[in-house]
mmCIF file with all atom_site columns, C-alpha atoms in Angstrom:
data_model
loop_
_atom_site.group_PDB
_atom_site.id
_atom_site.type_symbol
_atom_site.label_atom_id
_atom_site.label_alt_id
_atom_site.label_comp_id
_atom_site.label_asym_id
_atom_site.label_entity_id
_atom_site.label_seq_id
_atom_site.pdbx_PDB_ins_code
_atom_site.Cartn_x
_atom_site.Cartn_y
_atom_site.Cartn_z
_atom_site.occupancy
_atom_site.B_iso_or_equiv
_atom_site.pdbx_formal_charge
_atom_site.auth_seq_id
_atom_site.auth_comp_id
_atom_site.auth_asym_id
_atom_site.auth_atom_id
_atom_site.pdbx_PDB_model_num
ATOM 1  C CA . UNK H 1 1  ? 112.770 108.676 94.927  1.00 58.00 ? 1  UNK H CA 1
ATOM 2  C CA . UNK H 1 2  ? 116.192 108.059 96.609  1.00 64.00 ? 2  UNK H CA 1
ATOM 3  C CA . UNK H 1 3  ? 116.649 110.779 98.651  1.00 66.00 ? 3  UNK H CA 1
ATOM 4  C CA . UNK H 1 4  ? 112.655 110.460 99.951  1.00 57.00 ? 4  UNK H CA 1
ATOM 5  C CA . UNK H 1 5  ? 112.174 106.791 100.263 1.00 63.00 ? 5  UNK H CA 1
ATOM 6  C CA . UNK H 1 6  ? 115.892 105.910 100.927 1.00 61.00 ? 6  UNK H CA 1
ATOM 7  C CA . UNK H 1 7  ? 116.605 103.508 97.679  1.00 60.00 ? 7  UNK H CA 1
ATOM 8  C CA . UNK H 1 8  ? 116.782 103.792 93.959  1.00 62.00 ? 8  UNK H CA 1
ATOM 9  C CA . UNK H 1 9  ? 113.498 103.269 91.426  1.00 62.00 ? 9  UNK H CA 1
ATOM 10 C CA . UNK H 1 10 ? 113.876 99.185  90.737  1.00 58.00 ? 10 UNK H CA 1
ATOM 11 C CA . UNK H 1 11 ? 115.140 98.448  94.475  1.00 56.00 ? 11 UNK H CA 1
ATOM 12 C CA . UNK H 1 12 ? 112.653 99.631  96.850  1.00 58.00 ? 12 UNK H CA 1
ATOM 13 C CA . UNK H 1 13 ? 111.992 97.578  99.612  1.00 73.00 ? 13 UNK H CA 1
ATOM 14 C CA . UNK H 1 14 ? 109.312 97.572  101.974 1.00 74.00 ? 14 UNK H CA 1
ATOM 15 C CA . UNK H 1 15 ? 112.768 97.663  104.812 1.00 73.00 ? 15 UNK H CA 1
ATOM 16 C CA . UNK H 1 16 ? 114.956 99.793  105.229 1.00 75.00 ? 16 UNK H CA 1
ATOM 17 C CA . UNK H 1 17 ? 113.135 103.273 104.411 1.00 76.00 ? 17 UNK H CA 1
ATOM 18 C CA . UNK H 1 18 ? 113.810 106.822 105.902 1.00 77.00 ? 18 UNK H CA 1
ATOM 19 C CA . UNK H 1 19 ? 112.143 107.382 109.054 1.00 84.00 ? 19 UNK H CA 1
ATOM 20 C CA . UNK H 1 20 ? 108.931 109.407 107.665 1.00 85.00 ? 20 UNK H CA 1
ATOM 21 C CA . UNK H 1 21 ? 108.483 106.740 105.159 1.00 82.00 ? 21 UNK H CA 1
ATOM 22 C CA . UNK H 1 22 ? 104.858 105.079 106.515 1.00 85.00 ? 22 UNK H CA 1
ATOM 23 C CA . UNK H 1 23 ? 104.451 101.432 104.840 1.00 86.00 ? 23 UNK H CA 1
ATOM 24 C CA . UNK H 1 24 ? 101.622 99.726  103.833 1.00 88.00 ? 24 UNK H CA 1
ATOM 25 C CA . UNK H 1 25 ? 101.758 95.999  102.444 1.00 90.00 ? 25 UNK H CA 1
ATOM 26 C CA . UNK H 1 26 ? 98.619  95.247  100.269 1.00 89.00 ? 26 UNK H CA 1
ATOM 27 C CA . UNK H 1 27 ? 96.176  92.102  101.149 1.00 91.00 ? 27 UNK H CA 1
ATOM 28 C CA . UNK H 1 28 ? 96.394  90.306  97.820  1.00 89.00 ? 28 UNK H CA 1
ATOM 29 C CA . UNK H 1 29 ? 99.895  89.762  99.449  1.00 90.00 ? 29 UNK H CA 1
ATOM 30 C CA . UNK H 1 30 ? 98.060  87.447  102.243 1.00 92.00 ? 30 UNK H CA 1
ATOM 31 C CA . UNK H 1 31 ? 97.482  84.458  99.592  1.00 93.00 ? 31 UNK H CA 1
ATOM 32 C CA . UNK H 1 32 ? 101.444 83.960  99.702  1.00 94.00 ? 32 UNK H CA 1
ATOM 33 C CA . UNK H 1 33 ? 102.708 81.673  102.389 1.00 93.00 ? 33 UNK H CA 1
ATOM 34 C CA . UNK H 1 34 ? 106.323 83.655  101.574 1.00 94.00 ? 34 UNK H CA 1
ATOM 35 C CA . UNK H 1 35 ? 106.860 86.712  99.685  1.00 92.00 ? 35 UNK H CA 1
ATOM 36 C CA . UNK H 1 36 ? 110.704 87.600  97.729  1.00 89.00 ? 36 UNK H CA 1
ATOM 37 C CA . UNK H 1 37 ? 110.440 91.788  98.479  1.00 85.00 ? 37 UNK H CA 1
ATOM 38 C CA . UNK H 1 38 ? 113.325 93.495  96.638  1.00 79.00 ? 38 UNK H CA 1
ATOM 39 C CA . UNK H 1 39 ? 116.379 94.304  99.009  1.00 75.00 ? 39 UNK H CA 1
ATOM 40 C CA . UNK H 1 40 ? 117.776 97.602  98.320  1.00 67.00 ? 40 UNK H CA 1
ATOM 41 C CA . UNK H 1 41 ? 118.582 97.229  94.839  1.00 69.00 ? 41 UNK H CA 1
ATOM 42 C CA . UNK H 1 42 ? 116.811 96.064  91.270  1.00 71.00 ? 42 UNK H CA 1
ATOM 43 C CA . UNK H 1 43 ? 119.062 92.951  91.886  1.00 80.00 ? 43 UNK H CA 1
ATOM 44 C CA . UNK H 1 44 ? 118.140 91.698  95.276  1.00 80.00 ? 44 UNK H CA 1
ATOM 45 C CA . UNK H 1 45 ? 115.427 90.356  97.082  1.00 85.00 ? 45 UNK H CA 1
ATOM 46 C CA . UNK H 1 46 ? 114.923 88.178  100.227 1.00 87.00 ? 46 UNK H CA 1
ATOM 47 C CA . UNK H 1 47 ? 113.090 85.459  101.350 1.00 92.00 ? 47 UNK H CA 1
ATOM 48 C CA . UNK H 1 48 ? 110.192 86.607  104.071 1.00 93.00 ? 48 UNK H CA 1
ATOM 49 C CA . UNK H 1 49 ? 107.294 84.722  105.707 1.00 95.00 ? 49 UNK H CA 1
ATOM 50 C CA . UNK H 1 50 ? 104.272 87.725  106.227 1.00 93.00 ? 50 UNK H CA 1
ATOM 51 C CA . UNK H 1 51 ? 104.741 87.658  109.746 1.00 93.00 ? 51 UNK H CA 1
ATOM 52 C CA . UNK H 1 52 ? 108.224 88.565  109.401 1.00 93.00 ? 52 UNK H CA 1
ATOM 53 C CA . UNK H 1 53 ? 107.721 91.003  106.529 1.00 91.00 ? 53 UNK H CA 1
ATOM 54 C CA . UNK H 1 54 ? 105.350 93.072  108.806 1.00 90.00 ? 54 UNK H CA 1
ATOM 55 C CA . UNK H 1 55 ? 107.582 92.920  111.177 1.00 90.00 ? 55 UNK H CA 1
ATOM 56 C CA . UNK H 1 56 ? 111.344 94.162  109.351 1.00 88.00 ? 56 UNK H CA 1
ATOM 57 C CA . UNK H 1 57 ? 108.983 96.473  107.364 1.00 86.00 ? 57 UNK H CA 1
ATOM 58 C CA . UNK H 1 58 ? 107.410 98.103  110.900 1.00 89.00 ? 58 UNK H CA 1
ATOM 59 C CA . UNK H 1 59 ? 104.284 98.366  108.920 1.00 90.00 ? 59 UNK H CA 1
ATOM 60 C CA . UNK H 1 60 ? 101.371 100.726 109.659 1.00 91.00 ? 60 UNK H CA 1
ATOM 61 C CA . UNK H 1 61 ? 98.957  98.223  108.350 1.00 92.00 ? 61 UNK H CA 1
ATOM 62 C CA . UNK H 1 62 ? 97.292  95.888  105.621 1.00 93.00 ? 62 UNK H CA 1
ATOM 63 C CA . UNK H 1 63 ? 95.199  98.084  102.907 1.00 92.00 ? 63 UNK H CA 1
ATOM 64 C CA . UNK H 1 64 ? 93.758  96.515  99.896  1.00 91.00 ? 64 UNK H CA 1
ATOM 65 C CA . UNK H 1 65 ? 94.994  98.721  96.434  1.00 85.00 ? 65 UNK H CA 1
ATOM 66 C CA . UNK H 1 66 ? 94.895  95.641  94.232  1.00 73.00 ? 66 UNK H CA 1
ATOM 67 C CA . UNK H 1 67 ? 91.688  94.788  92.190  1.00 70.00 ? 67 UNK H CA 1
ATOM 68 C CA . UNK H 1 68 ? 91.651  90.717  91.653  1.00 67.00 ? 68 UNK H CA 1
ATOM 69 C CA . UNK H 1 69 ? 89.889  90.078  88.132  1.00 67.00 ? 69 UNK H CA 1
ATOM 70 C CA . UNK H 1 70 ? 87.030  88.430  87.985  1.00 67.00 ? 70 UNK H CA 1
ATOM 71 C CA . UNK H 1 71 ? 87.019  84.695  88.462  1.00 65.00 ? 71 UNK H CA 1
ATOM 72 C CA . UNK H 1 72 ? 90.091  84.905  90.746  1.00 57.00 ? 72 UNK H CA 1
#
């Protein structure tokens, strides 16, 4: 995972990535005012608004991979 994505299993951040990494943040992340992505390591995060995620991440898009359960 290191050596593809550019950090260890427990640290990957949507930042930050090797070059042919493409990123995709999911939609169920859209009900957050701010989000706390991991930075680098399985000990660090950081404190983003989702305008400023998509923008450090340099994000291909928005997909939807999350299923809400029902009644959510």
């Amino acid at each position: 995972m290191e050596a593809y994505v550019g950090h260890a299993s427990g640290g990957v951040c949507p930042f930050g990535v090797n070059e042919d990494v493409a990123v995709y943040l999911d939609e169920s992340l859209r009900k957050f005012d701010t989000v706390y992505p991991a930075a680098g390591n399985g000990h660090t995060a950081v404190k983003l608004t989702l305008q400023e995620l998509e923008a450090a991440a340099g994000a291909e898009g928005w997909v939807d991979v999350c299923k809400e359960s029902e009644g959510e």
